[in-house]
Amino acid sequence: MATHSWGKEERSLTSSQSNHQLPNILMIITHDTGRHLGCYGRKVDTPNLDRLAEEGARFDSYFCPAPQCSPSRGSILTGRYPHINGLMGLAHLGFGLNPGEKTLPMFLREAGYDTYLFGFQHEAQDPASLGYDHIAQVKWDHRAQTVAPQVVDFLRNWRKETPFFAMVGFTETHRPFDRPWYTSDDPDRVEVPPYLPDLPDIRRDIAEFQGTVRAADDGVGLILEALDTRELAENTLVIYTTDHGIAFPRAKGTLYDPGLETALLMRWPGNIRPGSVYRELLCNIDLLPTLLDIACIRAPENLDGRSFLPLLRGLPYAGRERLFCELTWHDLYRPMRGIRTRRYKFIRHFTQACGIYIPLDIHQGLSGRAVRQEFYSRPYVQEELYDLDKDPLEMENLIGDPAYQETVQELRQVLEQWMRQTDDPLLSGHIRGQEAPGWEEERALGNLPREAYFEG
């Protein structure tokens, strides 16, 4: 495995896989960003990502199947749900893909691509196990300021005999936000998400968060400029996405839409009409089969996702009727399963924990401290149902409403059937995992009530 010397080690393509047929693929993924970008209507300055949307396509109903880092990223790499591919919790806390699980770089390598990893990944403790030909060495961190120049150097020295696939990961926009290398926005000018109270500390938290968003956007700008300079843009499919929703209460770590909503931007000159906006329901498990379709690779039958390439080509494509979502382990054990249709969200909890789960990094941040007492005191519910047409913020649980019982029964049955058909290990009881060390201190300080978590 090479760690530098970009483009010097090459493989020959078969006659049916010439570089005239296969575009380069460059995917940029950020951490915990949701859809908090200017091109999605948020009040934050992201000119480079906005440009990517203008020159390509923006997907407005694209969701992840798991509202935490490793499981969602594992689904991107495999096209399979987390409890199916094995990555049900965080890689640095002991979870991993099942042995023999095939990843996107493995598929693309077989199609003749040279595959590269730049910067941050969170799918494996050892990135070499993910199947990349080349893994860039990093000086000391994975910030956009460090990673983007490596990608620029790679593009400047790229030889065009073979197509490349480059996965580019920035640690932005993960907490903590208040680092000296980020410049906060003005708290008085930010927009507070409607599912959170408008409090000074939440405004300050959002303002600092937006400093990390702008840093990530700057990194994207450097890469887009390098593609233009090297005249690679015309034959390169550029993808920008993120793993899950923003790192704020009632978003990351929950199966509500703010936890599952993710940005997806794609630019592919001559193939994607500039300024396209797609509102079809999609899931990030659909991205791998789409890229396999683009690379003329037959998708295996065990994938959970399906290609949306027909959508990009202007052919009839209905989108999904539904997607499933799940949380097992993050930094605590809060297992839940859910189903999202175009109109409804159904969630089932598998512990007796009260309140709304808040991941540790958010719990200890400004927003978490502002709301955690109220969020943790909410009563236990086993099931939740929301009518997204009437209640897009998912504030009114309709599980006991007589008018919705037929819907409850239908979605409950579909979810249970899916869990059985996929051998969900949650059906067999408690799933072992490792709690993040910081929770022990939080409990000792009285910051996490016993009833807000449950290990049984």
PDB file of C-alpha atoms in Angstrom, residues 145-271:
ATOM      1  CA  GLN A 145      -6.792  23.241   6.334  1.00  0.00           C
ATOM      2  CA  THR A 146      -4.471  20.206   6.470  1.00  0.00           C
ATOM      3  CA  VAL A 147      -6.242  17.713   4.210  1.00  0.00           C
ATOM      4  CA  ALA A 148      -7.282  19.934   1.286  1.00  0.00           C
ATOM      5  CA  PRO A 149      -3.678  20.918   0.364  1.00  0.00           C
ATOM      6  CA  GLN A 150      -2.789  17.204   0.199  1.00  0.00           C
ATOM      7  CA  VAL A 151      -5.625  16.655  -2.267  1.00  0.00           C
ATOM      8  CA  VAL A 152      -4.504  19.687  -4.277  1.00  0.00           C
ATOM      9  CA  ASP A 153      -0.978  18.250  -4.477  1.00  0.00           C
ATOM     10  CA  PHE A 154      -2.387  14.917  -5.594  1.00  0.00           C
ATOM     11  CA  LEU A 155      -4.438  16.543  -8.353  1.00  0.00           C
ATOM     12  CA  ARG A 156      -1.474  18.574  -9.578  1.00  0.00           C
ATOM     13  CA  ASN A 157       0.556  15.395 -10.032  1.00  0.00           C
ATOM     14  CA  TRP A 158      -2.148  13.094 -11.304  1.00  0.00           C
ATOM     15  CA  ARG A 159      -1.424  10.989 -14.394  1.00  0.00           C
ATOM     16  CA  LYS A 160      -4.505  10.433 -16.506  1.00  0.00           C
ATOM     17  CA  GLU A 161      -3.907   6.835 -17.677  1.00  0.00           C
ATOM     18  CA  THR A 162      -6.372   5.446 -15.121  1.00  0.00           C
ATOM     19  CA  PRO A 163      -9.399   6.979 -13.396  1.00  0.00           C
ATOM     20  CA  PHE A 164      -9.168   7.711  -9.689  1.00  0.00           C
ATOM     21  CA  PHE A 165     -11.535   7.446  -6.751  1.00  0.00           C
ATOM     22  CA  ALA A 166     -10.591   9.767  -3.901  1.00  0.00           C
ATOM     23  CA  MET A 167     -12.385   9.804  -0.559  1.00  0.00           C
ATOM     24  CA  VAL A 168     -11.630  13.076   1.233  1.00  0.00           C
ATOM     25  CA  GLY A 169     -12.604  13.394   4.890  1.00  0.00           C
ATOM     26  CA  PHE A 170     -12.529  16.555   7.015  1.00  0.00           C
ATOM     27  CA  THR A 171     -13.013  16.486  10.792  1.00  0.00           C
ATOM     28  CA  GLU A 172     -15.102  19.612  10.452  1.00  0.00           C
ATOM     29  CA  THR A 173     -17.801  20.134  11.599  1.00  0.00           C
ATOM     30  CA  HIS A 174     -17.378  17.900  14.649  1.00  0.00           C
ATOM     31  CA  ARG A 175     -17.278  19.356  18.150  1.00  0.00           C
ATOM     32  CA  PRO A 176     -15.612  21.085  19.902  1.00  0.00           C
ATOM     33  CA  PHE A 177     -16.292  24.243  17.920  1.00  0.00           C
ATOM     34  CA  ASP A 178     -14.450  26.803  20.054  1.00  0.00           C
ATOM     35  CA  ARG A 179     -10.962  26.223  18.664  1.00  0.00           C
ATOM     36  CA  PRO A 180      -8.562  29.124  18.006  1.00  0.00           C
ATOM     37  CA  TRP A 181      -8.278  28.289  14.305  1.00  0.00           C
ATOM     38  CA  TYR A 182     -12.005  28.863  13.725  1.00  0.00           C
ATOM     39  CA  THR A 183     -13.691  32.250  13.533  1.00  0.00           C
ATOM     40  CA  SER A 184     -17.148  32.362  15.063  1.00  0.00           C
ATOM     41  CA  ASP A 185     -20.092  34.051  13.402  1.00  0.00           C
ATOM     42  CA  ASP A 186     -22.078  36.751  15.203  1.00  0.00           C
ATOM     43  CA  PRO A 187     -24.489  35.032  17.644  1.00  0.00           C
ATOM     44  CA  ASP A 188     -27.056  37.778  17.134  1.00  0.00           C
ATOM     45  CA  ARG A 189     -27.236  37.046  13.418  1.00  0.00           C
ATOM     46  CA  VAL A 190     -27.545  33.258  13.400  1.00  0.00           C
ATOM     47  CA  GLU A 191     -30.779  31.347  12.927  1.00  0.00           C
ATOM     48  CA  VAL A 192     -31.810  28.958  15.701  1.00  0.00           C
ATOM     49  CA  PRO A 193     -33.354  25.682  14.450  1.00  0.00           C
ATOM     50  CA  PRO A 194     -37.082  25.688  15.233  1.00  0.00           C
ATOM     51  CA  TYR A 195     -36.833  22.500  17.311  1.00  0.00           C
ATOM     52  CA  LEU A 196     -34.538  24.242  19.842  1.00  0.00           C
ATOM     53  CA  PRO A 197     -35.269  27.136  22.218  1.00  0.00           C
ATOM     54  CA  ASP A 198     -33.831  30.517  21.274  1.00  0.00           C
ATOM     55  CA  LEU A 199     -31.361  30.923  24.155  1.00  0.00           C
ATOM     56  CA  PRO A 200     -28.086  32.910  24.297  1.00  0.00           C
ATOM     57  CA  ASP A 201     -25.907  29.815  24.758  1.00  0.00           C
ATOM     58  CA  ILE A 202     -27.579  28.047  21.860  1.00  0.00           C
ATOM     59  CA  ARG A 203     -27.005  31.082  19.656  1.00  0.00           C
ATOM     60  CA  ARG A 204     -23.354  31.180  20.677  1.00  0.00           C
ATOM     61  CA  ASP A 205     -23.029  27.441  20.003  1.00  0.00           C
ATOM     62  CA  ILE A 206     -24.504  27.820  16.509  1.00  0.00           C
ATOM     63  CA  ALA A 207     -22.259  30.809  15.800  1.00  0.00           C
ATOM     64  CA  GLU A 208     -19.159  28.782  16.711  1.00  0.00           C
ATOM     65  CA  PHE A 209     -20.445  25.793  14.733  1.00  0.00           C
ATOM     66  CA  GLN A 210     -20.773  27.966  11.664  1.00  0.00           C
ATOM     67  CA  GLY A 211     -17.096  28.870  11.921  1.00  0.00           C
ATOM     68  CA  THR A 212     -16.307  25.187  11.345  1.00  0.00           C
ATOM     69  CA  VAL A 213     -18.762  25.023   8.443  1.00  0.00           C
ATOM     70  CA  ARG A 214     -16.977  27.909   6.736  1.00  0.00           C
ATOM     71  CA  ALA A 215     -13.594  26.240   7.307  1.00  0.00           C
ATOM     72  CA  ALA A 216     -14.850  23.097   5.584  1.00  0.00           C
ATOM     73  CA  ASP A 217     -16.202  25.187   2.720  1.00  0.00           C
ATOM     74  CA  ASP A 218     -12.780  26.814   2.295  1.00  0.00           C
ATOM     75  CA  GLY A 219     -11.245  23.348   1.929  1.00  0.00           C
ATOM     76  CA  VAL A 220     -13.801  22.427  -0.721  1.00  0.00           C
ATOM     77  CA  GLY A 221     -12.920  25.617  -2.571  1.00  0.00           C
ATOM     78  CA  LEU A 222      -9.232  24.688  -2.747  1.00  0.00           C
ATOM     79  CA  ILE A 223     -10.083  21.297  -4.230  1.00  0.00           C
ATOM     80  CA  LEU A 224     -12.506  22.712  -6.819  1.00  0.00           C
ATOM     81  CA  GLU A 225      -9.892  25.267  -7.868  1.00  0.00           C
ATOM     82  CA  ALA A 226      -7.286  22.520  -8.311  1.00  0.00           C
ATOM     83  CA  LEU A 227      -9.671  20.502 -10.497  1.00  0.00           C
ATOM     84  CA  ASP A 228     -10.145  23.564 -12.684  1.00  0.00           C
ATOM     85  CA  THR A 229      -6.420  24.353 -12.855  1.00  0.00           C
ATOM     86  CA  ARG A 230      -5.541  20.800 -13.919  1.00  0.00           C
ATOM     87  CA  GLU A 231      -8.504  20.686 -16.332  1.00  0.00           C
ATOM     88  CA  LEU A 232      -9.860  17.631 -14.549  1.00  0.00           C
ATOM     89  CA  ALA A 233     -13.284  19.054 -13.731  1.00  0.00           C
ATOM     90  CA  GLU A 234     -14.926  17.942 -16.979  1.00  0.00           C
ATOM     91  CA  ASN A 235     -14.193  14.263 -16.371  1.00  0.00           C
ATOM     92  CA  THR A 236     -14.612  14.195 -12.588  1.00  0.00           C
ATOM     93  CA  LEU A 237     -17.767  13.417 -10.659  1.00  0.00           C
ATOM     94  CA  VAL A 238     -17.527  15.527  -7.497  1.00  0.00           C
ATOM     95  CA  ILE A 239     -19.667  14.476  -4.551  1.00  0.00           C
ATOM     96  CA  TYR A 240     -20.120  16.323  -1.290  1.00  0.00           C
ATOM     97  CA  THR A 241     -21.958  14.729   1.599  1.00  0.00           C
ATOM     98  CA  THR A 242     -21.886  14.266   5.365  1.00  0.00           C
ATOM     99  CA  ASP A 243     -22.567  11.391   7.732  1.00  0.00           C
ATOM    100  CA  HIS A 244     -25.665  12.583   9.653  1.00  0.00           C
ATOM    101  CA  GLY A 245     -27.412  15.565  11.192  1.00  0.00           C
ATOM    102  CA  ILE A 246     -25.837  18.436  13.081  1.00  0.00           C
ATOM    103  CA  ALA A 247     -24.312  17.924  16.533  1.00  0.00           C
ATOM    104  CA  PHE A 248     -27.063  19.656  18.474  1.00  0.00           C
ATOM    105  CA  PRO A 249     -29.770  18.359  20.816  1.00  0.00           C
ATOM    106  CA  ARG A 250     -32.690  16.610  19.111  1.00  0.00           C
ATOM    107  CA  ALA A 251     -30.543  16.092  16.005  1.00  0.00           C
ATOM    108  CA  LYS A 252     -27.424  13.859  16.063  1.00  0.00           C
ATOM    109  CA  GLY A 253     -28.141  10.690  18.017  1.00  0.00           C
ATOM    110  CA  THR A 254     -31.898  10.750  17.391  1.00  0.00           C
ATOM    111  CA  LEU A 255     -34.120   9.250  14.696  1.00  0.00           C
ATOM    112  CA  TYR A 256     -35.878  12.566  14.182  1.00  0.00           C
ATOM    113  CA  ASP A 257     -35.288  14.179  10.786  1.00  0.00           C
ATOM    114  CA  PRO A 258     -32.659  16.661  12.090  1.00  0.00           C
ATOM    115  CA  GLY A 259     -30.582  13.619  13.081  1.00  0.00           C
ATOM    116  CA  LEU A 260     -31.066  11.780   9.794  1.00  0.00           C
ATOM    117  CA  GLU A 261     -31.038  14.590   7.245  1.00  0.00           C
ATOM    118  CA  THR A 262     -27.839  14.825   5.218  1.00  0.00           C
ATOM    119  CA  ALA A 263     -26.592  17.010   2.414  1.00  0.00           C
ATOM    120  CA  LEU A 264     -25.805  15.504  -0.969  1.00  0.00           C
ATOM    121  CA  LEU A 265     -24.363  17.585  -3.796  1.00  0.00           C
ATOM    122  CA  MET A 266     -23.149  16.058  -7.066  1.00  0.00           C
ATOM    123  CA  ARG A 267     -21.434  17.728 -10.044  1.00  0.00           C
ATOM    124  CA  TRP A 268     -20.738  15.774 -13.214  1.00  0.00           C
ATOM    125  CA  PRO A 269     -20.392  18.013 -16.283  1.00  0.00           C
ATOM    126  CA  GLY A 270     -22.259  16.752 -19.315  1.00  0.00           C
ATOM    127  CA  ASN A 271     -24.228  14.263 -17.219  1.00  0.00           C
TER     128      ASN A 271
END
